[in-house]
Coordinates of C-alpha atoms in Angstrom, one line a residue:
M1 CA 75.9 98.3 -163.2
S2 CA 72.6 96.5 -163.5
K3 CA 71.0 99.3 -165.6
I4 CA 74.0 99.4 -167.9
A5 CA 73.7 95.6 -168.4
A6 CA 69.9 96.1 -169.0
G7 CA 70.8 98.6 -171.5
F8 CA 73.1 96.3 -173.4
R9 CA 70.5 93.5 -173.3
L10 CA 67.9 96.0 -174.6
V11 CA 70.3 97.0 -177.5
R12 CA 70.9 93.5 -178.2
A13 CA 67.2 92.8 -178.5
G14 CA 66.7 95.7 -180.6
W15 CA 69.4 94.6 -182.9
I16 CA 67.7 91.1 -183.3
M17 CA 64.3 92.8 -183.9
V18 CA 66.0 94.8 -186.7
R19 CA 67.8 91.9 -188.1
E20 CA 64.7 89.7 -188.1
G21 CA 62.7 92.3 -190.0
V22 CA 60.2 93.1 -187.1
V23 CA 60.9 96.8 -187.2
A24 CA 60.8 96.8 -191.0
A25 CA 57.3 95.2 -190.9
L26 CA 55.9 98.2 -188.8
P27 CA 54.0 100.8 -190.6
G28 CA 56.8 103.1 -191.1
D29 CA 55.4 104.8 -194.0
Q30 CA 53.0 106.6 -191.6
L31 CA 55.8 108.0 -189.7
A32 CA 57.5 111.4 -190.1
G33 CA 61.0 113.0 -189.1
L34 CA 63.5 111.0 -187.0
P35 CA 61.2 107.9 -186.4
R36 CA 60.9 107.5 -190.3
L37 CA 64.4 107.7 -190.8
A38 CA 65.2 105.1 -188.1
W39 CA 62.6 102.9 -189.8
R40 CA 64.4 103.4 -193.2
I41 CA 67.8 102.6 -191.6
A42 CA 66.3 99.5 -189.9
R43 CA 65.2 98.2 -193.3
L44 CA 68.8 98.5 -194.7
F45 CA 70.0 96.2 -191.8
T46 CA 67.2 93.6 -192.3
R47 CA 68.2 90.2 -193.4
R48 CA 67.1 89.6 -197.0
A49 CA 65.4 86.4 -196.2
A50 CA 63.3 88.1 -193.5
L51 CA 62.0 90.8 -195.9
R52 CA 60.3 87.7 -197.9
Q53 CA 58.4 86.6 -194.6
V54 CA 55.2 87.9 -193.4
R55 CA 55.2 89.7 -190.1
S56 CA 54.2 86.9 -187.9
E57 CA 57.0 84.8 -189.2
R58 CA 59.5 87.6 -188.6
L59 CA 58.1 88.0 -185.0
A60 CA 58.5 84.2 -184.4
G61 CA 62.2 84.3 -185.5
A62 CA 62.9 87.0 -183.4
V63 CA 61.3 85.5 -180.3
T64 CA 63.0 82.2 -181.0
R65 CA 66.3 84.0 -180.9
L66 CA 65.6 86.1 -177.8
G67 CA 64.4 83.2 -175.6
P68 CA 61.6 82.6 -173.3
S69 CA 61.3 85.9 -171.6
Y70 CA 60.3 87.4 -174.9
V71 CA 57.9 84.7 -175.8
K72 CA 56.1 85.6 -172.4
L73 CA 56.4 89.4 -173.4
G74 CA 54.9 88.8 -176.8
Q75 CA 52.1 86.7 -175.1
F76 CA 51.3 89.5 -172.7
L77 CA 51.4 92.3 -175.4
A78 CA 48.8 90.1 -177.2
T79 CA 46.5 90.8 -174.5
R80 CA 46.9 94.6 -174.9
P81 CA 45.7 95.6 -178.5
D82 CA 45.3 99.1 -177.0
V83 CA 49.2 99.2 -176.8
V84 CA 50.4 97.5 -179.7
G85 CA 47.4 97.6 -182.2
I86 CA 44.9 95.0 -183.2
D87 CA 47.0 93.5 -186.1
I88 CA 50.2 93.1 -184.1
A89 CA 48.3 91.8 -181.2
A90 CA 46.6 89.1 -183.4
D91 CA 50.2 88.3 -184.8
L92 CA 51.6 88.0 -181.2
A93 CA 48.7 85.8 -180.1
A94 CA 49.6 83.3 -183.1
L95 CA 53.2 83.0 -181.5
Q96 CA 53.8 79.2 -180.8
D97 CA 55.0 79.0 -177.2
R98 CA 57.1 75.9 -178.0
M99 CA 60.5 75.7 -176.4
E100 CA 63.0 72.9 -176.1
T101 CA 62.4 70.5 -173.3
F102 CA 64.7 70.3 -170.4
P103 CA 66.0 66.9 -169.0
K104 CA 63.6 64.6 -167.1
A105 CA 66.1 64.5 -164.2
E106 CA 65.9 68.2 -163.6
A107 CA 62.2 68.1 -163.7
V108 CA 62.3 65.4 -160.9
A109 CA 64.7 67.6 -158.8
E110 CA 62.3 70.4 -159.1
I111 CA 59.2 68.4 -158.2
E112 CA 61.2 66.7 -155.2
A113 CA 62.4 70.1 -153.8
S114 CA 59.0 71.7 -154.2
L115 CA 57.0 68.9 -152.5
G116 CA 59.7 67.6 -150.1
R117 CA 59.0 64.1 -151.1
R118 CA 60.8 61.4 -153.4
I119 CA 59.3 61.1 -156.9
D120 CA 58.6 57.3 -156.3
D121 CA 56.4 58.2 -153.2
L122 CA 54.4 60.7 -155.3
Y123 CA 53.8 58.9 -158.6
E124 CA 53.6 55.2 -159.6
S125 CA 55.2 56.3 -162.9
F126 CA 56.6 59.3 -164.4
G127 CA 57.2 59.9 -168.1
D128 CA 59.2 61.9 -170.4
P129 CA 58.2 65.3 -171.4
V130 CA 55.5 65.7 -174.0
A131 CA 55.2 69.5 -174.3
A132 CA 57.4 72.5 -173.2
A133 CA 56.7 76.3 -173.1
S134 CA 58.5 79.3 -171.8
I135 CA 57.8 78.7 -168.2
A136 CA 57.0 75.1 -167.7
Q137 CA 56.8 71.7 -169.3
V138 CA 54.2 68.8 -169.0
H139 CA 55.0 65.2 -168.2
P140 CA 52.6 62.2 -168.2
A141 CA 52.4 60.2 -164.9
T142 CA 50.1 57.7 -163.0
V143 CA 49.0 57.9 -159.4
L144 CA 46.9 55.3 -157.4
R145 CA 43.4 56.1 -156.5
D146 CA 41.3 53.6 -154.7
G147 CA 44.0 51.0 -155.6
K148 CA 43.8 51.8 -159.3
P149 CA 46.3 53.6 -161.6
V150 CA 45.1 56.9 -162.8
K151 CA 46.8 59.0 -165.6
V152 CA 47.7 62.6 -164.6
A153 CA 49.4 65.5 -166.2
V154 CA 52.3 67.1 -164.3
K155 CA 53.4 70.6 -165.1
V156 CA 56.9 71.5 -163.9
I157 CA 58.6 74.9 -163.6
R158 CA 61.5 75.4 -166.0
P159 CA 64.8 75.6 -163.8
G160 CA 66.3 79.1 -163.6
V161 CA 63.3 80.7 -165.3
R162 CA 62.5 83.1 -162.4
R163 CA 66.1 84.6 -162.6
L164 CA 66.0 84.8 -166.3
F165 CA 62.7 86.8 -166.3
Q166 CA 63.7 89.1 -163.5
R167 CA 66.9 90.0 -165.5
D168 CA 65.0 90.7 -168.6
L169 CA 62.4 92.6 -166.7
E170 CA 65.0 95.1 -165.9
S171 CA 65.5 95.7 -169.8
Y172 CA 61.7 96.1 -170.1
F173 CA 61.4 98.7 -167.5
L174 CA 64.3 100.6 -168.9
A175 CA 62.6 100.7 -172.4
A176 CA 59.2 101.8 -170.7
R177 CA 60.9 104.7 -168.8
L178 CA 62.8 105.8 -172.0
Q179 CA 59.6 105.6 -173.9
E180 CA 57.6 107.8 -171.5
R181 CA 60.5 110.4 -171.3
F182 CA 61.3 110.9 -175.0
I183 CA 58.0 109.9 -176.8
P184 CA 55.3 111.9 -175.1
A185 CA 52.5 110.8 -177.4
T186 CA 52.8 107.2 -175.9
R187 CA 52.3 108.4 -172.3
R188 CA 48.6 108.0 -172.6
L189 CA 49.3 104.2 -172.9
R190 CA 51.2 104.2 -169.7
P191 CA 54.2 101.9 -170.7
V192 CA 55.7 101.7 -167.2
E193 CA 52.2 100.6 -165.8
V194 CA 52.0 98.1 -168.7
T195 CA 55.4 96.6 -167.8
E196 CA 54.4 96.5 -164.1
G197 CA 51.4 94.4 -165.3
L198 CA 53.8 92.2 -167.2
A199 CA 55.9 91.7 -164.0
Q200 CA 52.8 90.8 -161.9
T201 CA 51.2 88.6 -164.3
T202 CA 54.6 86.8 -164.9
R203 CA 55.2 86.4 -160.9
L204 CA 51.7 84.9 -160.5
E205 CA 52.1 82.6 -163.5
M206 CA 55.3 81.2 -162.1
D207 CA 53.7 80.1 -158.9
L208 CA 51.6 77.0 -160.0
R209 CA 49.8 76.9 -156.8
L210 CA 47.9 80.2 -158.1
E211 CA 47.2 78.5 -161.5
A212 CA 45.8 75.5 -159.3
A213 CA 43.6 77.9 -157.3
A214 CA 42.3 79.5 -160.5
L215 CA 41.4 76.0 -161.9
S216 CA 39.8 75.2 -158.7
E217 CA 37.6 78.4 -158.5
L218 CA 36.6 78.1 -162.2
A219 CA 35.6 74.4 -161.7
G220 CA 33.5 75.5 -158.8
N221 CA 31.8 78.3 -160.7
T222 CA 31.0 75.8 -163.6
R223 CA 30.1 72.8 -161.8
D224 CA 26.5 72.9 -163.0
D225 CA 27.1 74.4 -166.4
P226 CA 26.4 72.3 -169.6
G227 CA 29.2 71.7 -171.9
F228 CA 32.2 73.1 -170.2
R229 CA 34.6 71.9 -167.5
V230 CA 38.3 72.1 -166.3
P231 CA 40.6 69.4 -165.2
A232 CA 40.6 68.5 -161.4
V233 CA 43.6 69.6 -159.4
D234 CA 45.5 67.0 -157.3
W235 CA 46.3 69.3 -154.4
E236 CA 48.6 66.5 -152.6
R237 CA 50.9 66.7 -155.6
T238 CA 50.8 70.5 -156.2
G239 CA 53.3 73.1 -154.9
R240 CA 54.8 76.4 -156.2
D241 CA 57.0 74.5 -158.8
V242 CA 54.8 71.6 -159.8
L243 CA 51.0 71.3 -160.7
T244 CA 49.3 67.8 -160.9
L245 CA 45.9 67.7 -162.9
D246 CA 43.6 64.9 -164.3
W247 CA 44.8 63.8 -167.8
I248 CA 42.6 65.1 -170.6
D249 CA 41.7 62.5 -173.3
G250 CA 40.1 64.6 -175.9
I251 CA 40.6 66.3 -179.3
K252 CA 42.0 69.7 -179.6
L253 CA 39.5 72.4 -180.9
S254 CA 42.0 73.2 -183.7
D255 CA 41.7 69.9 -185.2
G256 CA 38.6 70.3 -187.1
E257 CA 38.9 67.3 -189.1
G258 CA 39.4 65.0 -186.1
L259 CA 36.3 66.5 -184.4
R260 CA 34.1 65.7 -187.5
A261 CA 35.5 62.3 -187.8
A262 CA 34.6 61.7 -184.1
G263 CA 31.0 62.8 -184.9
H264 CA 30.9 66.0 -182.9
D265 CA 28.4 68.8 -183.8
L266 CA 30.8 71.8 -184.5
K267 CA 28.1 74.3 -184.8
A268 CA 26.8 73.3 -181.2
I269 CA 30.4 73.4 -179.8
A270 CA 30.8 76.9 -181.2
V271 CA 27.6 78.1 -179.4
A272 CA 28.6 76.4 -176.2
L273 CA 32.0 77.9 -176.3
I274 CA 30.8 81.5 -176.6
Q275 CA 28.0 81.1 -174.2
S276 CA 30.4 79.4 -171.6
F277 CA 32.7 82.4 -171.9
L278 CA 30.0 84.9 -171.5
R279 CA 28.7 83.1 -168.3
H280 CA 32.0 83.1 -166.7
T281 CA 32.4 86.8 -167.5
L282 CA 29.0 88.2 -166.6
R283 CA 27.7 85.8 -164.0
D284 CA 31.1 85.1 -162.1
G285 CA 33.4 88.0 -163.1
F286 CA 36.2 85.5 -163.6
F287 CA 37.1 84.1 -166.9
H288 CA 40.0 82.1 -168.7
A289 CA 41.9 84.8 -170.6
D290 CA 44.0 82.4 -172.8
M291 CA 41.3 80.3 -174.7
H292 CA 43.1 79.7 -177.9
P293 CA 42.6 76.5 -179.7
G294 CA 45.7 74.8 -178.1
N295 CA 44.2 75.3 -174.7
L296 CA 40.8 73.7 -175.5
F297 CA 39.8 70.2 -175.9
V298 CA 36.5 68.3 -176.6
A299 CA 35.9 65.2 -174.8
A300 CA 34.0 62.2 -176.0
D301 CA 30.6 63.5 -174.7
G302 CA 31.1 66.8 -176.5
T303 CA 32.1 68.9 -173.3
I304 CA 34.6 71.6 -173.9
V305 CA 37.6 71.2 -171.5
A306 CA 39.9 74.2 -170.9
V307 CA 43.4 73.8 -169.7
D308 CA 46.4 76.1 -168.9
L309 CA 44.8 78.8 -166.6
G310 CA 48.0 80.8 -166.3
I311 CA 46.3 83.9 -167.5
S312 CA 42.9 84.8 -166.2
G313 CA 40.7 87.9 -165.9
R314 CA 38.5 89.3 -163.4
L315 CA 35.6 92.0 -163.5
G316 CA 34.0 93.9 -160.9
K317 CA 30.2 94.3 -160.6
K318 CA 30.5 97.8 -162.3
E319 CA 32.7 96.4 -165.2
R320 CA 30.2 93.6 -165.8
R321 CA 27.3 96.0 -165.8
F322 CA 29.3 98.0 -168.2
L323 CA 30.0 95.2 -170.6
A324 CA 26.4 93.7 -170.4
E325 CA 24.8 97.0 -171.2
I326 CA 27.3 97.8 -174.1
L327 CA 26.7 94.4 -175.6
Y328 CA 23.0 94.6 -175.2
G329 CA 23.1 98.3 -176.5
F330 CA 24.7 97.1 -179.7
I331 CA 22.3 94.2 -180.0
T332 CA 19.4 96.2 -179.6
R333 CA 20.9 99.4 -181.4
D334 CA 20.3 101.5 -178.3
Y335 CA 23.3 103.7 -179.0
L336 CA 22.4 106.4 -176.6
R337 CA 22.3 104.0 -173.7
V338 CA 25.7 102.5 -174.8
A339 CA 27.1 106.2 -174.5
E340 CA 25.3 106.8 -171.1
V341 CA 26.9 103.7 -169.6
H342 CA 30.4 105.0 -170.6
F343 CA 29.7 108.2 -168.8
E344 CA 28.1 106.6 -165.7
A345 CA 31.1 104.3 -165.3
G346 CA 33.5 107.3 -165.3
Y347 CA 35.3 105.9 -168.3
V348 CA 34.6 109.0 -170.5
P349 CA 35.2 112.6 -168.9
R350 CA 32.0 114.5 -168.1
K351 CA 33.3 117.3 -170.2
H352 CA 32.1 115.6 -173.3
D353 CA 28.6 115.5 -174.7
V354 CA 26.7 112.2 -174.3
S355 CA 24.9 112.9 -177.6
A356 CA 28.1 113.5 -179.6
F357 CA 29.5 110.2 -178.2
A358 CA 26.2 108.3 -178.9
Q359 CA 26.7 109.6 -182.5
A360 CA 30.2 108.0 -182.6
I361 CA 28.9 104.8 -181.2
R362 CA 26.2 104.7 -183.9
A363 CA 28.9 105.0 -186.5
I364 CA 30.4 101.7 -185.2
G365 CA 27.2 99.9 -184.5
E366 CA 25.1 100.6 -187.7
P367 CA 27.3 99.0 -190.1
I368 CA 27.0 95.7 -188.0
H369 CA 23.4 95.5 -188.6
G370 CA 23.8 96.1 -192.4
Q371 CA 25.9 93.0 -192.9
P372 CA 25.2 89.2 -192.9
A373 CA 26.0 87.5 -189.5
E374 CA 29.0 85.6 -190.9
T375 CA 30.8 88.8 -192.3
I376 CA 30.6 90.8 -189.0
S377 CA 34.1 91.0 -187.4
M378 CA 34.4 91.6 -183.8
A379 CA 38.0 92.5 -184.3
R380 CA 36.8 95.4 -186.6
L381 CA 34.3 96.4 -184.2
L382 CA 36.8 96.8 -181.4
T383 CA 39.3 98.6 -183.6
L384 CA 36.6 101.3 -184.1
L385 CA 35.7 101.3 -180.5
F386 CA 39.5 102.1 -179.5
E387 CA 39.5 104.7 -182.1
V388 CA 36.4 106.5 -180.8
T389 CA 37.0 106.2 -177.1
E390 CA 40.8 107.7 -177.8
L391 CA 38.9 110.8 -179.4
F392 CA 36.8 111.0 -176.4
D393 CA 39.8 110.8 -173.9
M394 CA 38.7 107.4 -172.5
E395 CA 41.7 106.1 -170.4
T396 CA 42.8 102.6 -170.9
R397 CA 41.2 100.0 -168.8
P398 CA 43.4 96.9 -168.6
E399 CA 40.8 94.6 -167.4
L400 CA 38.3 95.5 -170.3
V401 CA 41.1 95.3 -172.9
L402 CA 41.9 91.8 -171.5
L403 CA 38.3 90.8 -171.8
Q404 CA 37.9 92.3 -175.3
K405 CA 41.0 90.5 -176.5
T406 CA 39.8 87.3 -175.3
M407 CA 36.4 87.7 -176.8
V408 CA 38.1 88.2 -180.2
V409 CA 40.1 85.0 -179.7
V410 CA 37.0 83.1 -178.6
E411 CA 35.0 84.3 -181.4
G412 CA 37.8 83.5 -183.8
V413 CA 37.7 79.9 -182.6
A414 CA 34.0 79.8 -183.0
R415 CA 34.1 80.8 -186.5
T416 CA 36.7 78.1 -187.4
L417 CA 34.1 75.7 -186.3
D418 CA 31.2 77.4 -187.9
P419 CA 32.0 80.0 -190.7
A420 CA 28.4 81.4 -190.6
F421 CA 28.6 81.8 -186.8
N422 CA 26.3 84.5 -185.6
M423 CA 28.1 86.2 -182.5
W424 CA 25.1 88.5 -181.6
R425 CA 22.3 85.8 -181.7
T426 CA 24.4 83.5 -179.7
A427 CA 25.2 86.1 -177.1
E428 CA 21.8 87.5 -176.7
P429 CA 20.4 84.6 -174.5
V430 CA 23.1 85.0 -171.8
V431 CA 23.4 88.8 -172.1
G432 CA 19.6 89.2 -171.9
K433 CA 19.4 87.1 -168.8
W434 CA 22.0 88.7 -166.9
I435 CA 20.2 92.0 -167.6
R436 CA 17.0 90.8 -166.6
D437 CA 18.5 89.2 -163.3
N438 CA 20.7 92.2 -162.3
L439 CA 19.1 95.3 -163.9
G440 CA 15.4 94.1 -163.4
P441 CA 13.3 94.0 -160.1
R442 CA 15.5 91.2 -158.8
G443 CA 18.7 93.2 -159.5
I444 CA 17.2 96.4 -157.7
L445 CA 16.4 94.3 -154.6
A446 CA 20.0 93.0 -154.7
D447 CA 21.4 96.6 -154.9
A448 CA 19.1 97.5 -152.1
R449 CA 20.4 95.0 -149.7
E450 CA 23.9 95.8 -150.6
G451 CA 23.2 99.5 -149.9
V452 CA 21.6 98.6 -146.5
S453 CA 24.7 96.5 -145.7
A454 CA 27.0 99.4 -146.7
L455 CA 25.1 101.8 -144.4
V456 CA 25.4 99.4 -141.5
T457 CA 29.1 99.0 -142.1
L458 CA 29.4 102.9 -142.3
A459 CA 27.4 103.2 -138.9
R460 CA 29.8 101.0 -137.3
Q461 CA 32.7 102.8 -138.4
A462 CA 31.3 106.4 -137.6
P463 CA 33.4 106.9 -134.4
E464 CA 36.7 106.1 -136.2
L465 CA 35.7 108.4 -139.2
A466 CA 34.8 111.3 -136.6
Q467 CA 38.2 110.9 -135.1
R468 CA 40.0 111.0 -138.5
T469 CA 37.9 114.0 -139.6
E470 CA 38.9 115.9 -136.4
H471 CA 42.7 115.0 -137.0
L472 CA 42.4 116.2 -140.6
S473 CA 40.8 119.3 -139.5
R474 CA 43.6 120.1 -137.0
E475 CA 46.3 119.4 -139.8
L476 CA 44.7 121.7 -142.2
A477 CA 44.5 124.5 -139.8
E478 CA 48.1 124.1 -138.9
M479 CA 48.9 124.0 -142.7
A480 CA 46.9 127.2 -143.2
E481 CA 48.9 129.0 -140.5
K482 CA 52.4 127.7 -141.0
G483 CA 52.3 126.7 -144.8
L484 CA 53.0 123.5 -146.6
R485 CA 56.3 121.7 -145.3
F486 CA 57.8 118.6 -146.5
D487 CA 59.4 116.2 -144.1
E488 CA 63.0 115.1 -144.7
R489 CA 62.1 111.8 -146.2
T490 CA 59.7 113.4 -148.7
A491 CA 62.2 116.1 -149.7
H492 CA 65.0 113.2 -150.1
A493 CA 62.5 111.1 -152.4
I494 CA 61.8 114.3 -154.6
G495 CA 65.4 114.8 -155.0
K496 CA 66.2 111.2 -155.9
A497 CA 63.4 111.1 -158.3
E498 CA 64.6 114.2 -160.2
A499 CA 68.2 112.6 -160.2
R500 CA 67.0 109.4 -161.7
H501 CA 65.3 111.1 -164.5
T502 CA 68.4 113.2 -165.3
R503 CA 70.6 110.0 -165.0
T504 CA 68.1 108.0 -167.4
G505 CA 68.6 110.7 -170.1
R506 CA 72.5 110.5 -169.7
M507 CA 72.5 106.8 -169.7
A508 CA 70.2 106.7 -172.8
L509 CA 72.9 108.8 -174.7
W510 CA 75.6 106.3 -173.6
I511 CA 73.6 103.4 -174.6
I512 CA 73.1 104.7 -178.0
A513 CA 76.6 105.7 -178.4
L514 CA 77.8 102.3 -177.4
A515 CA 75.2 100.6 -179.6
L516 CA 76.5 102.4 -182.5
V517 CA 80.0 101.1 -181.9
W518 CA 78.9 97.7 -181.3
I519 CA 76.9 97.6 -184.6
A520 CA 79.9 99.1 -186.5
W521 CA 82.1 96.5 -185.1
K522 CA 79.6 93.8 -186.1
L523 CA 79.5 95.0 -189.7
A524 CA 83.2 95.5 -190.0

């Protein structure tokens, strides 16, 4: 029954997308056959008022009707331009996560249940909400520190939001499975895995202790960095459903006029923003992945303060090296090295020719060096890079896609501050330093130390490895003699999976039939 209910919710969402003109805004003229016919039919059912709107306005209208779960879905897909495309990802990133506030009394109940203390014992004062998003809302409050009242921001989870997201996630998984089954061309994008990523991201974001931990980690990493900080966490007043932070008095980065009136150097802020982001990425392997202007403030001393760390990204050492060498290769026009890095990292299959891949990379990089700095678009560069990597069978790397998307957003913010901003010149000092520290003599020594440590660990595990090898050898010999056999549980799992696929196809047909009946009834 839950799958049938998920199907109906999916049909309702599709109908709202059609009515609000979201489907009609897709590039249907590039389709053929049944998909093009479906697109034409969708245009017939689109509201006339929606047809006069731009695509981002249509998306906003649909999301408003669908509710907070779809706001979060849109925000997540904005981090996956490899799945929805650069243009649609940009539209989704512009969605305003502004929802109706819920009553103060409900917020107080959530806080007291989460922390196990009365609100009067936690805060000297607790105000009405000042902002509300899909998952939580923010209240101003004061606490006593050293006998003095200090203003803080209190983020409180929206009541019932977990149940709502869990319900809608069933619809998302159903849509992903149907897509994989009936649209083979999209299997490369792994829609079920993308949906699993959404589910995991949402679960993490709805535990405010994890956001507090991320803020604490970023604060530790950037303690000595110039021009950047995050608000301090009040751990005594933080739990699963409530997060208390220092209040930020500053000007939003989106308020250019306000920044100028306050006497801030906008060009210096743009440089500090990009270089801070690259330091977090390359040096620490941990970065704020939602750095849009609404989450960035400028304090009175010119320091950038980042808030709302619900979405963060991590890169391992291999990915950081990959990123640094690619950026440096584009800066220095060493396209062969950029191509070799893709192969060394295992991102492009060895069956392809390195020189041919380098030629494709050159087609991306050379136009950059032929343009003035202010006309170079990172978004355009990434579009071309996705196209080229697809031609060479490069699989989607979610962590790199998230990084690339965030870089596009950060660059866009920098250009609003300084229209003549030179991304490459600004990036070179940070990227160059990381290259020298990690790929030069010091980097070689560090790699050697790690190699020795790995050998010592391997030596300690040698007896256990020998025992496992002997056990595996016996099992292989038995398999060669008696053949491959499934145990009862494995055979049952295979049968269950096959039955599920067949059932999914039948259910899809029922959903389509019921949807047509429902639409006909609505139009009657």
